[in-house]
PDB file of C-alpha atoms and ligand atoms in Angstrom:
ATOM      1  CA  MET A   1       0.000   0.000   0.000  1.00 98.00           C
ATOM      2  CA  VAL A   2       1.147   3.505  -0.747  1.00 98.00           C
ATOM      3  CA  LEU A   3       0.106   6.788   0.798  1.00 98.00           C
ATOM      4  CA  LEU A   4      -0.410   9.121  -2.146  1.00 98.00           C
ATOM      5  CA  SER A   5      -1.090  12.806  -1.591  1.00 98.00           C
ATOM      6  CA  GLY A   6      -0.687  13.688  -5.246  1.00 98.00           C
ATOM      7  CA  GLY A   7       2.602  15.591  -4.828  1.00 97.00           C
ATOM      8  CA  MET A   8       5.862  14.774  -6.631  1.00 97.00           C
ATOM      9  CA  ASP A   9       7.427  12.720  -3.834  1.00 97.00           C
ATOM     10  CA  SER A  10       4.412  10.537  -3.199  1.00 98.00           C
ATOM     11  CA  CYS A  11       3.994  10.100  -6.956  1.00 98.00           C
ATOM     12  CA  VAL A  12       7.524   8.683  -7.278  1.00 98.00           C
ATOM     13  CA  CYS A  13       6.894   6.541  -4.202  1.00 98.00           C
ATOM     14  CA  ALA A  14       3.698   5.203  -5.816  1.00 98.00           C
ATOM     15  CA  ALA A  15       5.563   4.479  -9.062  1.00 98.00           C
ATOM     16  CA  LEU A  16       8.088   2.435  -7.043  1.00 98.00           C
ATOM     17  CA  ALA A  17       5.352   0.543  -5.209  1.00 98.00           C
ATOM     18  CA  ALA A  18       3.457  -0.112  -8.454  1.00 98.00           C
ATOM     19  CA  ARG A  19       6.652  -1.405 -10.087  1.00 97.00           C
ATOM     20  CA  ASP A  20       7.350  -3.911  -7.316  1.00 96.00           C
ATOM     21  CA  PHE A  21       3.884  -4.915  -6.064  1.00 96.00           C
ATOM     22  CA  ALA A  22       0.192  -5.066  -6.897  1.00 96.00           C
ATOM     23  CA  ALA A  23      -0.182  -1.757  -5.121  1.00 98.00           C
ATOM     24  CA  ALA A  24      -3.157  -0.229  -3.362  1.00 98.00           C
ATOM     25  CA  ALA A  25      -3.247   3.532  -2.843  1.00 98.00           C
ATOM     26  CA  LEU A  26      -4.638   5.618   0.016  1.00 98.00           C
ATOM     27  CA  HIS A  27      -5.433   9.327  -0.099  1.00 98.00           C
ATOM     28  CA  VAL A  28      -6.288  11.276   3.022  1.00 98.00           C
ATOM     29  CA  SER A  29      -7.661  14.774   2.615  1.00 97.00           C
ATOM     30  CA  TYR A  30      -7.922  16.924   5.710  1.00 96.00           C
ATOM     31  CA  GLY A  31      -9.509  20.242   4.814  1.00 95.00           C
ATOM     32  CA  GLN A  32      -6.267  21.612   3.414  1.00 95.00           C
ATOM     33  CA  ARG A  33      -6.470  24.601   1.035  1.00 94.00           C
ATOM     34  CA  THR A  34      -5.768  22.542  -2.062  1.00 97.00           C
ATOM     35  CA  GLU A  35      -7.701  19.413  -1.133  1.00 97.00           C
ATOM     36  CA  ASP A  36      -9.868  19.260  -4.288  1.00 98.00           C
ATOM     37  CA  ARG A  37      -6.862  19.657  -6.562  1.00 97.00           C
ATOM     38  CA  GLU A  38      -4.824  17.059  -4.660  1.00 98.00           C
ATOM     39  CA  ARG A  39      -7.684  14.576  -4.798  1.00 98.00           C
ATOM     40  CA  ARG A  40      -7.833  15.037  -8.574  1.00 98.00           C
ATOM     41  CA  SER A  41      -4.111  14.403  -8.812  1.00 98.00           C
ATOM     42  CA  PHE A  42      -4.420  11.258  -6.695  1.00 98.00           C
ATOM     43  CA  LEU A  43      -7.084   9.797  -8.991  1.00 98.00           C
ATOM     44  CA  ALA A  44      -5.203  10.726 -12.156  1.00 98.00           C
ATOM     45  CA  ILE A  45      -1.902   9.266 -10.888  1.00 98.00           C
ATOM     46  CA  CYS A  46      -3.607   6.017  -9.859  1.00 98.00           C
ATOM     47  CA  GLY A  47      -5.131   5.854 -13.349  1.00 98.00           C
ATOM     48  CA  ARG A  48      -1.761   6.354 -15.053  1.00 98.00           C
ATOM     49  CA  LEU A  49       0.051   3.873 -12.784  1.00 98.00           C
ATOM     50  CA  ASN A  50      -2.732   1.336 -13.131  1.00 98.00           C
ATOM     51  CA  ILE A  51      -3.425   1.219  -9.390  1.00 98.00           C
ATOM     52  CA  ARG A  52      -6.998   0.004  -9.159  1.00 96.00           C
ATOM     53  CA  ASP A  53      -7.361  -0.603  -5.431  1.00 98.00           C
ATOM     54  CA  THR A  54      -7.895   2.908  -4.053  1.00 98.00           C
ATOM     55  CA  LEU A  55      -9.289   4.399  -0.861  1.00 98.00           C
ATOM     56  CA  LEU A  56     -10.089   8.074  -0.312  1.00 98.00           C
ATOM     57  CA  VAL A  57     -10.906   9.212   3.210  1.00 98.00           C
ATOM     58  CA  ARG A  58     -11.343  12.609   4.824  1.00 97.00           C
ATOM     59  CA  ASN A  59      -9.898  13.442   8.211  1.00 97.00           C
ATOM     60  CA  GLU A  60     -12.137  16.029   9.873  1.00 96.00           C
ATOM     61  CA  SER A  61     -10.019  16.527  12.956  1.00 97.00           C
ATOM     62  CA  LEU A  62      -6.969  18.279  11.489  1.00 96.00           C
ATOM     63  CA  ARG A  63      -8.940  21.206  10.069  1.00 96.00           C
ATOM     64  CA  ALA A  64     -11.061  21.466  13.229  1.00 96.00           C
ATOM     65  CA  ILE A  65      -7.849  21.639  15.276  1.00 96.00           C
ATOM     66  CA  GLY A  66      -6.158  24.086  12.869  1.00 96.00           C
ATOM     67  CA  GLY A  67      -2.810  25.505  13.909  1.00 95.00           C
ATOM     68  CA  SER A  68      -1.411  25.339  10.369  1.00 94.00           C
ATOM     69  CA  ALA A  69      -1.459  27.679   7.380  1.00 93.00           C
ATOM     70  CA  LEU A  70      -2.681  24.735   5.309  1.00 93.00           C
ATOM     71  CA  THR A  71      -5.832  24.254   7.370  1.00 95.00           C
ATOM     72  CA  ASP A  72      -6.538  27.716   8.832  1.00 94.00           C
ATOM     73  CA  GLU A  73      -7.483  30.455   6.347  1.00 92.00           C
ATOM     74  CA  ASN A  74      -6.451  33.086   8.917  1.00 94.00           C
ATOM     75  CA  LEU A  75      -2.817  31.963   8.710  1.00 94.00           C
ATOM     76  CA  ALA A  76      -1.204  33.005   5.421  1.00 93.00           C
ATOM     77  CA  VAL A  77       0.912  30.523   3.468  1.00 93.00           C
ATOM     78  CA  PRO A  78       4.374  32.110   3.601  1.00 90.00           C
ATOM     79  CA  THR A  79       6.571  32.611   0.575  1.00 88.00           C
ATOM     80  CA  SER A  80       9.712  30.518   0.646  1.00 80.00           C
ATOM     81  CA  GLN A  81      11.868  33.571   1.438  1.00 70.00           C
ATOM     82  CA  ALA A  82      10.060  34.052   4.745  1.00 64.00           C
ATOM     83  CA  ILE A  83      11.129  30.615   5.980  1.00 62.00           C
ATOM     84  CA  ASP A  84      14.035  30.137   8.395  1.00 70.00           C
ATOM     85  CA  ASP A  85      15.238  26.982  10.148  1.00 75.00           C
ATOM     86  CA  THR A  86      12.324  26.711  12.577  1.00 85.00           C
ATOM     87  CA  VAL A  87       9.370  24.419  11.877  1.00 89.00           C
ATOM     88  CA  PRO A  88       7.259  26.489   9.415  1.00 89.00           C
ATOM     89  CA  VAL A  89       3.614  27.482   9.870  1.00 92.00           C
ATOM     90  CA  THR A  90       2.695  25.068   7.062  1.00 92.00           C
ATOM     91  CA  TYR A  91       3.458  22.186   9.424  1.00 92.00           C
ATOM     92  CA  VAL A  92       0.180  20.380  10.212  1.00 93.00           C
ATOM     93  CA  PRO A  93       0.502  19.184  13.815  1.00 93.00           C
ATOM     94  CA  PHE A  94       1.255  15.441  13.891  1.00 94.00           C
ATOM     95  CA  ARG A  95      -0.468  14.999  10.528  1.00 94.00           C
ATOM     96  CA  ASN A  96       1.495  12.045   9.231  1.00 95.00           C
ATOM     97  CA  ALA A  97       0.557   9.987  12.298  1.00 96.00           C
ATOM     98  CA  HIS A  98      -3.101  10.350  11.302  1.00 97.00           C
ATOM     99  CA  PHE A  99      -2.264   9.209   7.765  1.00 97.00           C
ATOM    100  CA  LEU A 100      -0.170   6.284   8.949  1.00 98.00           C
ATOM    101  CA  ALA A 101      -2.861   5.161  11.394  1.00 98.00           C
ATOM    102  CA  VAL A 102      -5.440   4.969   8.582  1.00 98.00           C
ATOM    103  CA  ALA A 103      -2.912   3.251   6.314  1.00 98.00           C
ATOM    104  CA  VAL A 104      -2.022   0.592   8.865  1.00 98.00           C
ATOM    105  CA  SER A 105      -5.706  -0.088   9.604  1.00 98.00           C
ATOM    106  CA  TRP A 106      -6.352  -0.614   5.901  1.00 98.00           C
ATOM    107  CA  ALA A 107      -3.169  -2.659   5.490  1.00 98.00           C
ATOM    108  CA  GLU A 108      -4.323  -5.000   8.231  1.00 97.00           C
ATOM    109  CA  VAL A 109      -7.644  -5.556   6.456  1.00 97.00           C
ATOM    110  CA  LEU A 110      -6.053  -5.964   3.012  1.00 97.00           C
ATOM    111  CA  GLY A 111      -3.256  -8.183   4.272  1.00 97.00           C
ATOM    112  CA  ALA A 112      -0.658  -5.728   2.941  1.00 97.00           C
ATOM    113  CA  GLU A 113       2.677  -5.921   4.739  1.00 97.00           C
ATOM    114  CA  LYS A 114       4.322  -2.760   3.479  1.00 98.00           C
ATOM    115  CA  VAL A 115       3.072   0.811   3.687  1.00 98.00           C
ATOM    116  CA  TYR A 116       5.073   3.155   1.436  1.00 98.00           C
ATOM    117  CA  ILE A 117       5.248   6.835   2.274  1.00 98.00           C
ATOM    118  CA  GLY A 118       7.242   9.426   0.319  1.00 97.00           C
ATOM    119  CA  ALA A 119       8.668  11.287   3.308  1.00 95.00           C
ATOM    120  CA  VAL A 120      11.852  13.243   2.537  1.00 94.00           C
ATOM    121  CA  GLU A 121      14.212  14.471   5.215  1.00 91.00           C
ATOM    122  CA  GLN A 122      16.702  16.650   3.301  1.00 82.00           C
ATOM    123  CA  ASP A 123      15.415  19.375   0.968  1.00 73.00           C
ATOM    124  CA  SER A 124      12.157  19.349   2.899  1.00 74.00           C
ATOM    125  CA  SER A 125      10.511  22.057   4.925  1.00 76.00           C
ATOM    126  CA  GLY A 126      11.939  20.683   8.183  1.00 81.00           C
ATOM    127  CA  TYR A 127       8.836  18.922   9.417  1.00 86.00           C
ATOM    128  CA  PRO A 128       9.474  16.703  12.444  1.00 88.00           C
ATOM    129  CA  ASP A 129       7.271  13.915  11.045  1.00 86.00           C
ATOM    130  CA  CYS A 130       9.627  13.437   8.090  1.00 89.00           C
ATOM    131  CA  ARG A 131      12.588  12.170  10.131  1.00 92.00           C
ATOM    132  CA  PRO A 132      13.815   8.551   9.940  1.00 94.00           C
ATOM    133  CA  ALA A 133      13.657   8.226  13.755  1.00 95.00           C
ATOM    134  CA  TYR A 134       9.947   8.957  13.649  1.00 95.00           C
ATOM    135  CA  TYR A 135       9.271   6.113  11.187  1.00 96.00           C
ATOM    136  CA  ASN A 136      11.462   3.701  13.150  1.00 97.00           C
ATOM    137  CA  ALA A 137       9.447   4.505  16.252  1.00 97.00           C
ATOM    138  CA  PHE A 138       6.166   4.180  14.354  1.00 97.00           C
ATOM    139  CA  ASN A 139       7.198   0.722  13.184  1.00 98.00           C
ATOM    140  CA  GLN A 140       7.592  -0.288  16.827  1.00 98.00           C
ATOM    141  CA  VAL A 141       4.056   0.938  17.523  1.00 97.00           C
ATOM    142  CA  ILE A 142       2.739  -1.151  14.620  1.00 97.00           C
ATOM    143  CA  LYS A 143       4.629  -4.213  15.798  1.00 97.00           C
ATOM    144  CA  ALA A 144       3.159  -3.871  19.268  1.00 97.00           C
ATOM    145  CA  GLY A 145      -0.338  -2.873  18.234  1.00 95.00           C
ATOM    146  CA  THR A 146      -1.460  -4.959  15.248  1.00 96.00           C
ATOM    147  CA  LYS A 147      -2.779  -8.511  15.020  1.00 95.00           C
ATOM    148  CA  GLU A 148       0.194 -10.110  13.267  1.00 95.00           C
ATOM    149  CA  GLY A 149       2.731  -7.360  13.902  1.00 93.00           C
ATOM    150  CA  THR A 150       4.171  -7.799  10.411  1.00 96.00           C
ATOM    151  CA  ILE A 151       3.226  -4.499   8.742  1.00 98.00           C
ATOM    152  CA  GLU A 152       6.120  -2.149   8.090  1.00 98.00           C
ATOM    153  CA  ILE A 153       6.284   1.504   7.067  1.00 98.00           C
ATOM    154  CA  VAL A 154       8.747   1.891   4.186  1.00 98.00           C
ATOM    155  CA  THR A 155      10.316   5.274   3.349  1.00 98.00           C
ATOM    156  CA  PRO A 156      12.267   4.706   0.110  1.00 98.00           C
ATOM    157  CA  LEU A 157      12.897   8.409  -0.560  1.00 97.00           C
ATOM    158  CA  ILE A 158      13.791   9.594   2.906  1.00 96.00           C
ATOM    159  CA  HIS A 159      17.537   9.970   2.325  1.00 95.00           C
ATOM    160  CA  LEU A 160      17.334  11.246  -1.268  1.00 96.00           C
ATOM    161  CA  ARG A 161      17.858  14.815  -2.374  1.00 95.00           C
ATOM    162  CA  LYS A 162      14.869  16.280  -4.109  1.00 95.00           C
ATOM    163  CA  ALA A 163      16.693  16.419  -7.478  1.00 96.00           C
ATOM    164  CA  GLU A 164      17.477  12.690  -7.128  1.00 97.00           C
ATOM    165  CA  ILE A 165      13.775  12.066  -6.641  1.00 98.00           C
ATOM    166  CA  VAL A 166      13.066  13.837  -9.941  1.00 98.00           C
ATOM    167  CA  THR A 167      15.660  11.679 -11.711  1.00 98.00           C
ATOM    168  CA  LEU A 168      14.312   8.491 -10.125  1.00 98.00           C
ATOM    169  CA  GLY A 169      10.794   9.495 -11.102  1.00 98.00           C
ATOM    170  CA  LEU A 170      11.805   9.908 -14.723  1.00 97.00           C
ATOM    171  CA  GLU A 171      13.455   6.463 -14.724  1.00 98.00           C
ATOM    172  CA  LEU A 172      10.262   4.964 -13.315  1.00 98.00           C
ATOM    173  CA  GLY A 173       7.957   6.876 -15.643  1.00 97.00           C
ATOM    174  CA  ALA A 174       6.296   8.636 -12.713  1.00 98.00           C
ATOM    175  CA  PRO A 175       3.579  10.949 -14.100  1.00 98.00           C
ATOM    176  CA  PHE A 176       4.903  14.306 -12.850  1.00 98.00           C
ATOM    177  CA  ASP A 177       2.517  16.083 -15.218  1.00 98.00           C
ATOM    178  CA  LEU A 178      -0.380  14.890 -13.054  1.00 98.00           C
ATOM    179  CA  THR A 179       1.075  15.900  -9.681  1.00 98.00           C
ATOM    180  CA  TRP A 180       0.222  18.883  -7.492  1.00 98.00           C
ATOM    181  CA  SER A 181       2.599  20.324  -4.899  1.00 97.00           C
ATOM    182  CA  CYS A 182       1.406  23.905  -4.353  1.00 97.00           C
ATOM    183  CA  TYR A 183       0.223  24.723  -0.837  1.00 95.00           C
ATOM    184  CA  SER A 184      -1.894  27.716  -1.708  1.00 95.00           C
ATOM    185  CA  ARG A 185      -3.501  27.631  -5.164  1.00 96.00           C
ATOM    186  CA  GLN A 186      -5.552  25.132  -7.112  1.00 95.00           C
ATOM    187  CA  ASP A 187      -5.781  26.803 -10.544  1.00 95.00           C
ATOM    188  CA  GLN A 188      -2.054  27.221 -11.187  1.00 95.00           C
ATOM    189  CA  ALA A 189       0.838  26.422  -8.884  1.00 97.00           C
ATOM    190  CA  CYS A 190       1.828  29.712  -7.200  1.00 96.00           C
ATOM    191  CA  GLY A 191       5.598  29.276  -7.668  1.00 95.00           C
ATOM    192  CA  VAL A 192       6.411  31.128  -4.440  1.00 93.00           C
ATOM    193  CA  CYS A 193       5.291  28.900  -1.544  1.00 94.00           C
ATOM    194  CA  ASP A 194       7.899  26.643   0.059  1.00 91.00           C
ATOM    195  CA  SER A 195       6.532  23.549  -1.631  1.00 93.00           C
ATOM    196  CA  CYS A 196       6.570  25.135  -5.120  1.00 95.00           C
ATOM    197  CA  VAL A 197      10.076  26.523  -4.617  1.00 93.00           C
ATOM    198  CA  LEU A 198      11.525  23.221  -3.370  1.00 92.00           C
ATOM    199  CA  ARG A 199       9.963  21.501  -6.354  1.00 95.00           C
ATOM    200  CA  LEU A 200      11.163  24.057  -8.918  1.00 95.00           C
ATOM    201  CA  ARG A 201      14.682  23.914  -7.487  1.00 94.00           C
ATOM    202  CA  ALA A 202      14.644  20.115  -7.670  1.00 95.00           C
ATOM    203  CA  PHE A 203      13.649  20.073 -11.342  1.00 97.00           C
ATOM    204  CA  ALA A 204      16.195  22.803 -12.121  1.00 96.00           C
ATOM    205  CA  ALA A 205      18.959  20.864 -10.315  1.00 96.00           C
ATOM    206  CA  ALA A 206      18.001  17.700 -12.200  1.00 97.00           C
ATOM    207  CA  GLY A 207      18.154  19.659 -15.474  1.00 96.00           C
ATOM    208  CA  ILE A 208      14.570  18.824 -16.368  1.00 95.00           C
ATOM    209  CA  ALA A 209      11.610  21.088 -17.082  1.00 95.00           C
ATOM    210  CA  ASP A 210       8.761  20.800 -14.600  1.00 97.00           C
ATOM    211  CA  PRO A 211       5.749  19.828 -16.721  1.00 97.00           C
ATOM    212  CA  ILE A 212       3.125  21.703 -14.677  1.00 97.00           C
ATOM    213  CA  PRO A 213       2.295  25.407 -15.208  1.00 94.00           C
ATOM    214  CA  TYR A 214       3.220  28.080 -12.651  1.00 96.00           C
ATOM    215  CA  ALA A 215       1.777  31.527 -12.022  1.00 95.00           C
ATOM    216  CA  THR A 216       5.299  32.823 -11.420  1.00 87.00           C
ATOM    217  CA  MET A 217       8.724  31.201 -11.469  1.00 75.00           C
ATOM    218  CA  ASP A 218      10.823  34.002  -9.981  1.00 64.00           C
ATOM    219  CA  GLN A 219      12.125  31.920  -7.114  1.00 52.00           C
ATOM    220  CA  ILE A 220      13.992  29.132  -8.889  1.00 55.00           C
ATOM    221  CA  VAL A 221      17.550  30.205  -8.060  1.00 49.00           C
TER     222      VAL A 221
HETATM  223 ZN1  LIG B 301       2.774  27.169  -4.369  1.00 72.46          ZN
END
């Protein structure tokens, strides 16, 4: 099973899972600004990768709790320049634990033994739930708290640079044209939020044109 948000990292992760297994894909929306657009990307990517076993769920709690620019309209999504080395306001408190909990529940029912997630430590926004130690600890929780204790979270991209993920995606035929990474807009990617800038830099470093349109691309360098 693969957790697929619809962004570039999860798309490459899904392409890996689909190459090696009869993959099932899970999408969790949570009232984030771009939820409709991300859901569309999820469905399109599954179609292109031939993943037929899909589950879409909506987590109501993360938006109700708020505390993130992605889920609270009163908190602006910062431009990449405004970001320093603290955890940014786009961090959704303990979000990935919610996703992993749903994924492991579904994995238990399906009999899937691996849950792929496209977490990236370097070249990321510095979110604490993207660190290897977090996934190691989560695997202990799964071992202790599931029927067979055999399900494992797999993070194949966690040590890769973002440009390496682009290159790997091209090798795998990952459908980057169908992905959505922007935090703030659904019509065109804004080109200035942290997620857009990290993505544009990754494609530029890999020497490949990003196939999706941007409202502005001033921030590449
Ligand atoms: Zn953006």
